[in-house]
Amino acid sequence: MCEAAEREHMPDLIPLSRRSPALDAAVSLYWELYGDAERGWGSRVEAATQFERHAEYPGYRGFAAVEADEVLGFVYGYTSAPGQFYHDQLAATLGPDRTSEWLGDCFEFVELAVADDARRQGLGTDLHDTVLDGLVHETSVLTTGVENEPARRLYERNGWRTIHDSFELNGTNPMVVMGRELSEEDARPLAETVGTAGPSGSPSDRRRSGGD
């Protein structure tokens, strides 16, 4: 995902929960963009079940970008913890020292997706900043495709760095593990005005892939 110019009017960002009407639309957008290529899911139903299960994890938070009742993008994550499939796979890959460093107090940045016709307009950055805003975790981790240069550039511009190359899971395409240390700036309370979009690409100014 590469973004060049901000939208004149950003979509509303609304909470994405298991009971949100936007969740089904978010699953549809994910399936439209990626199908089963990214996670090896056999059907949209499996993907929907996974989204719903993740929404019940401790520390879950998600947002959908909605314009004229259409979901143009979404983001979500949750607290990474032992016993979660992806946490345990990452821990086995990173080893004890880096697991302690990166997964000890970690928000797992699970999914970020933007519709094709809404890309390159600042929406991906807006969603990214919103989901991280107000977190009290020390770190965040994500995975994305080794060859997904647009996504990697987006994350690198926003403070992420590669902490492990060529992570593979269940026959999926090779991924990189990226990490970001969360700062006091990230930990400030999320303002009540999330969902009232303005022209800025940063939600902080108007009051932000991988996973099992």
mmCIF file of C-alpha atoms in Angstrom:
data_model
loop_
_atom_site.group_PDB
_atom_site.id
_atom_site.type_symbol
_atom_site.label_atom_id
_atom_site.label_comp_id
_atom_site.label_asym_id
_atom_site.label_seq_id
_atom_site.Cartn_x
_atom_site.Cartn_y
_atom_site.Cartn_z
ATOM 1 C CA MET A 1 0.000 0.000 0.000
ATOM 2 C CA CYS A 2 1.491 3.313 -1.068
ATOM 3 C CA GLU A 3 -0.118 6.652 -0.315
ATOM 4 C CA ALA A 4 0.568 9.843 -2.188
ATOM 5 C CA ALA A 5 -2.105 12.434 -1.491
ATOM 6 C CA GLU A 6 -4.636 12.809 1.296
ATOM 7 C CA ARG A 7 -8.358 12.714 0.597
ATOM 8 C CA GLU A 8 -10.091 16.066 0.804
ATOM 9 C CA HIS A 9 -12.629 14.566 3.209
ATOM 10 C CA MET A 10 -11.612 11.486 5.168
ATOM 11 C CA PRO A 11 -14.227 8.793 5.876
ATOM 12 C CA ASP A 12 -15.631 8.451 9.370
ATOM 13 C CA LEU A 13 -13.709 6.058 11.590
ATOM 14 C CA ILE A 14 -16.063 3.942 13.677
ATOM 15 C CA PRO A 15 -15.304 1.212 16.222
ATOM 16 C CA LEU A 16 -15.142 -2.250 14.685
ATOM 17 C CA SER A 17 -16.480 -4.874 17.092
ATOM 18 C CA ARG A 18 -18.076 -8.290 16.837
ATOM 19 C CA ARG A 19 -21.497 -6.671 17.068
ATOM 20 C CA SER A 20 -20.735 -3.886 14.612
ATOM 21 C CA PRO A 21 -22.612 -3.985 11.290
ATOM 22 C CA ALA A 22 -19.310 -2.968 9.709
ATOM 23 C CA LEU A 23 -17.631 -6.253 10.666
ATOM 24 C CA ASP A 24 -19.299 -8.273 7.907
ATOM 25 C CA ALA A 25 -18.412 -5.579 5.371
ATOM 26 C CA ALA A 26 -14.815 -5.608 6.629
ATOM 27 C CA VAL A 27 -14.644 -9.376 6.100
ATOM 28 C CA SER A 28 -16.039 -8.915 2.592
ATOM 29 C CA LEU A 29 -13.420 -6.273 1.824
ATOM 30 C CA TYR A 30 -10.662 -8.498 3.153
ATOM 31 C CA TRP A 31 -11.860 -11.451 1.085
ATOM 32 C CA GLU A 32 -12.189 -9.275 -2.017
ATOM 33 C CA LEU A 33 -8.621 -8.027 -1.646
ATOM 34 C CA TYR A 34 -6.820 -11.136 -0.473
ATOM 35 C CA GLY A 35 -9.037 -14.207 -0.649
ATOM 36 C CA ASP A 36 -7.227 -17.135 0.883
ATOM 37 C CA ALA A 37 -3.772 -16.167 -0.381
ATOM 38 C CA GLU A 38 -2.577 -14.439 2.781
ATOM 39 C CA ARG A 39 -3.770 -16.788 5.519
ATOM 40 C CA GLY A 40 -4.628 -20.066 3.808
ATOM 41 C CA TRP A 41 -8.304 -19.865 4.786
ATOM 42 C CA GLY A 42 -10.464 -22.123 2.657
ATOM 43 C CA SER A 43 -13.543 -19.909 2.541
ATOM 44 C CA ARG A 44 -14.971 -16.532 3.426
ATOM 45 C CA VAL A 45 -16.863 -18.252 6.258
ATOM 46 C CA GLU A 46 -13.559 -19.315 7.818
ATOM 47 C CA ALA A 47 -12.251 -15.775 7.518
ATOM 48 C CA ALA A 48 -15.404 -14.379 9.153
ATOM 49 C CA THR A 49 -15.094 -16.856 12.022
ATOM 50 C CA GLN A 50 -11.510 -15.759 12.566
ATOM 51 C CA PHE A 51 -12.450 -12.059 12.595
ATOM 52 C CA GLU A 52 -15.219 -12.731 15.123
ATOM 53 C CA ARG A 53 -12.925 -14.788 17.348
ATOM 54 C CA HIS A 54 -10.233 -12.122 17.306
ATOM 55 C CA ALA A 55 -12.797 -9.501 18.333
ATOM 56 C CA GLU A 56 -13.171 -11.361 21.643
ATOM 57 C CA TYR A 57 -9.443 -11.394 22.457
ATOM 58 C CA PRO A 58 -8.153 -9.342 25.409
ATOM 59 C CA GLY A 59 -7.053 -5.877 24.393
ATOM 60 C CA TYR A 60 -8.890 -6.029 21.061
ATOM 61 C CA ARG A 61 -9.528 -2.757 19.290
ATOM 62 C CA GLY A 62 -10.519 -2.095 15.715
ATOM 63 C CA PHE A 63 -11.806 0.666 13.466
ATOM 64 C CA ALA A 64 -13.561 0.798 10.119
ATOM 65 C CA ALA A 65 -13.428 3.694 7.668
ATOM 66 C CA VAL A 66 -16.977 4.281 6.465
ATOM 67 C CA GLU A 67 -18.244 6.607 3.763
ATOM 68 C CA ALA A 68 -21.850 6.596 2.516
ATOM 69 C CA ASP A 69 -22.426 3.298 4.363
ATOM 70 C CA GLU A 70 -19.501 1.668 2.533
ATOM 71 C CA VAL A 71 -16.479 0.276 4.372
ATOM 72 C CA LEU A 72 -13.408 1.605 2.564
ATOM 73 C CA GLY A 73 -10.869 0.204 4.990
ATOM 74 C CA PHE A 74 -10.361 -1.287 8.412
ATOM 75 C CA VAL A 75 -7.718 -2.060 10.997
ATOM 76 C CA TYR A 76 -7.605 -4.152 14.146
ATOM 77 C CA GLY A 77 -5.342 -5.794 16.658
ATOM 78 C CA TYR A 78 -5.216 -7.124 20.205
ATOM 79 C CA THR A 79 -2.891 -7.905 23.091
ATOM 80 C CA SER A 80 -0.430 -10.629 22.124
ATOM 81 C CA ALA A 81 -0.421 -13.436 24.701
ATOM 82 C CA PRO A 82 0.904 -16.983 25.139
ATOM 83 C CA GLY A 83 -1.576 -19.581 23.936
ATOM 84 C CA GLN A 84 -2.617 -17.553 20.909
ATOM 85 C CA PHE A 85 -1.653 -19.373 17.731
ATOM 86 C CA TYR A 86 0.195 -16.483 16.132
ATOM 87 C CA HIS A 87 1.923 -15.393 19.345
ATOM 88 C CA ASP A 88 3.312 -18.881 19.820
ATOM 89 C CA GLN A 89 4.449 -19.122 16.195
ATOM 90 C CA LEU A 90 6.219 -15.777 16.481
ATOM 91 C CA ALA A 91 7.800 -16.749 19.799
ATOM 92 C CA ALA A 92 9.194 -19.935 18.273
ATOM 93 C CA THR A 93 10.620 -17.895 15.404
ATOM 94 C CA LEU A 94 12.055 -14.996 17.411
ATOM 95 C CA GLY A 95 13.639 -17.024 20.212
ATOM 96 C CA PRO A 96 13.576 -16.316 23.968
ATOM 97 C CA ASP A 97 15.432 -12.992 24.068
ATOM 98 C CA ARG A 98 13.556 -11.275 21.251
ATOM 99 C CA THR A 99 10.273 -12.802 22.413
ATOM 100 C CA SER A 100 10.794 -11.155 25.796
ATOM 101 C CA GLU A 101 11.740 -7.881 24.128
ATOM 102 C CA TRP A 102 8.979 -7.737 21.526
ATOM 103 C CA LEU A 103 6.116 -9.897 22.811
ATOM 104 C CA GLY A 104 6.357 -9.329 26.559
ATOM 105 C CA ASP A 105 3.961 -6.351 26.523
ATOM 106 C CA CYS A 106 2.789 -6.269 22.942
ATOM 107 C CA PHE A 107 -0.130 -5.135 20.830
ATOM 108 C CA GLU A 108 -0.401 -7.430 17.830
ATOM 109 C CA PHE A 109 -1.226 -5.304 14.789
ATOM 110 C CA VAL A 110 -3.260 -7.926 12.954
ATOM 111 C CA GLU A 111 -4.917 -6.479 9.882
ATOM 112 C CA LEU A 112 -4.872 -3.235 7.901
ATOM 113 C CA ALA A 113 -6.731 -3.146 4.594
ATOM 114 C CA VAL A 114 -7.880 -0.363 2.271
ATOM 115 C CA ALA A 115 -10.088 -0.729 -0.802
ATOM 116 C CA ASP A 116 -8.228 -0.368 -4.095
ATOM 117 C CA ASP A 117 -10.025 2.831 -5.096
ATOM 118 C CA ALA A 118 -9.358 4.454 -1.692
ATOM 119 C CA ARG A 119 -5.589 3.921 -1.642
ATOM 120 C CA ARG A 120 -2.866 6.554 -1.997
ATOM 121 C CA GLN A 121 -5.037 9.089 -0.162
ATOM 122 C CA GLY A 122 -3.830 8.860 3.429
ATOM 123 C CA LEU A 123 -6.487 6.447 4.651
ATOM 124 C CA GLY A 124 -4.083 3.627 5.495
ATOM 125 C CA THR A 125 -1.990 5.962 7.633
ATOM 126 C CA ASP A 126 -5.134 7.323 9.272
ATOM 127 C CA LEU A 127 -6.295 3.841 10.255
ATOM 128 C CA HIS A 128 -2.796 2.877 11.395
ATOM 129 C CA ASP A 129 -2.462 5.901 13.662
ATOM 130 C CA THR A 130 -5.947 5.519 15.116
ATOM 131 C CA VAL A 131 -5.564 1.922 16.258
ATOM 132 C CA LEU A 132 -2.223 2.702 17.940
ATOM 133 C CA ASP A 133 -3.385 5.924 19.581
ATOM 134 C CA GLY A 134 -3.927 5.509 23.323
ATOM 135 C CA LEU A 135 -2.273 2.099 23.687
ATOM 136 C CA VAL A 136 -0.400 1.374 26.908
ATOM 137 C CA HIS A 137 1.640 -1.519 25.491
ATOM 138 C CA GLU A 138 5.411 -1.183 25.164
ATOM 139 C CA THR A 139 5.638 -2.641 21.658
ATOM 140 C CA SER A 140 3.623 -3.645 18.620
ATOM 141 C CA VAL A 141 4.395 -6.325 16.040
ATOM 142 C CA LEU A 142 2.986 -7.229 12.634
ATOM 143 C CA THR A 143 3.764 -9.427 9.671
ATOM 144 C CA THR A 144 3.529 -8.547 6.002
ATOM 145 C CA GLY A 145 4.689 -10.122 2.775
ATOM 146 C CA VAL A 146 8.396 -10.086 2.015
ATOM 147 C CA GLU A 147 7.596 -8.785 -1.471
ATOM 148 C CA ASN A 148 4.877 -6.361 -0.363
ATOM 149 C CA GLU A 149 7.060 -3.294 -0.798
ATOM 150 C CA PRO A 150 4.227 -0.704 -0.647
ATOM 151 C CA ALA A 151 3.064 -2.013 2.739
ATOM 152 C CA ARG A 152 6.606 -2.227 4.071
ATOM 153 C CA ARG A 153 7.295 1.362 3.029
ATOM 154 C CA LEU A 154 4.098 2.525 4.709
ATOM 155 C CA TYR A 155 5.074 0.870 7.972
ATOM 156 C CA GLU A 156 8.675 2.054 7.802
ATOM 157 C CA ARG A 157 7.462 5.641 7.342
ATOM 158 C CA ASN A 158 5.453 5.181 10.513
ATOM 159 C CA GLY A 159 8.262 3.965 12.741
ATOM 160 C CA TRP A 160 8.312 0.205 12.136
ATOM 161 C CA ARG A 161 11.441 -1.816 11.463
ATOM 162 C CA THR A 162 12.079 -5.377 10.352
ATOM 163 C CA ILE A 163 12.958 -7.634 13.288
ATOM 164 C CA HIS A 164 12.925 -10.964 11.432
ATOM 165 C CA ASP A 165 13.109 -11.904 7.748
ATOM 166 C CA SER A 166 11.327 -14.699 5.938
ATOM 167 C CA PHE A 167 8.740 -15.907 8.450
ATOM 168 C CA GLU A 168 6.570 -18.659 6.934
ATOM 169 C CA LEU A 169 3.377 -20.161 8.293
ATOM 170 C CA ASN A 170 1.313 -23.072 6.985
ATOM 171 C CA GLY A 171 2.635 -22.739 3.467
ATOM 172 C CA THR A 172 1.756 -19.057 3.095
ATOM 173 C CA ASN A 173 3.987 -16.678 1.188
ATOM 174 C CA PRO A 174 7.158 -15.611 3.067
ATOM 175 C CA MET A 175 6.574 -12.721 5.447
ATOM 176 C CA VAL A 176 8.712 -10.345 7.439
ATOM 177 C CA VAL A 177 8.112 -9.626 11.101
ATOM 178 C CA MET A 178 8.114 -5.904 11.836
ATOM 179 C CA GLY A 179 8.149 -4.233 15.226
ATOM 180 C CA ARG A 180 7.608 -0.790 16.647
ATOM 181 C CA GLU A 181 8.322 0.543 20.105
ATOM 182 C CA LEU A 182 5.310 2.467 21.361
ATOM 183 C CA SER A 183 5.952 5.854 22.902
ATOM 184 C CA GLU A 184 4.210 8.078 25.416
ATOM 185 C CA GLU A 185 2.781 9.895 22.410
ATOM 186 C CA ASP A 186 1.024 6.687 21.372
ATOM 187 C CA ALA A 187 -0.228 6.109 24.916
ATOM 188 C CA ARG A 188 -2.219 9.327 25.284
ATOM 189 C CA PRO A 189 -5.994 8.774 25.591
ATOM 190 C CA LEU A 190 -7.925 8.315 22.378
ATOM 191 C CA ALA A 191 -10.069 11.406 21.934
ATOM 192 C CA GLU A 192 -13.828 11.237 21.835
ATOM 193 C CA THR A 193 -13.909 12.640 18.329
ATOM 194 C CA VAL A 194 -12.718 9.441 16.602
ATOM 195 C CA GLY A 195 -15.300 8.808 13.924
ATOM 196 C CA THR A 196 -15.626 12.480 13.056
ATOM 197 C CA ALA A 197 -13.226 12.643 10.186
ATOM 198 C CA GLY A 198 -11.496 15.755 9.020
ATOM 199 C CA PRO A 199 -9.056 16.510 6.249
ATOM 200 C CA SER A 200 -5.928 15.642 8.201
ATOM 201 C CA GLY A 201 -4.194 12.326 7.614
ATOM 202 C CA SER A 202 -3.479 12.091 11.345
ATOM 203 C CA PRO A 203 -6.360 11.426 13.748
ATOM 204 C CA SER A 204 -4.263 12.952 16.522
ATOM 205 C CA ASP A 205 -4.526 16.272 14.751
ATOM 206 C CA ARG A 206 -8.295 16.086 14.650
ATOM 207 C CA ARG A 207 -9.167 15.069 18.137
ATOM 208 C CA ARG A 208 -4.423 5.374 14.305
ATOM 209 C CA SER A 209 -0.097 -7.566 8.270
ATOM 210 C CA GLY A 210 -0.289 -10.384 10.030
ATOM 211 C CA GLY A 211 -2.299 -12.306 12.610
ATOM 212 C CA ASP A 212 -3.694 -15.738 13.301
#
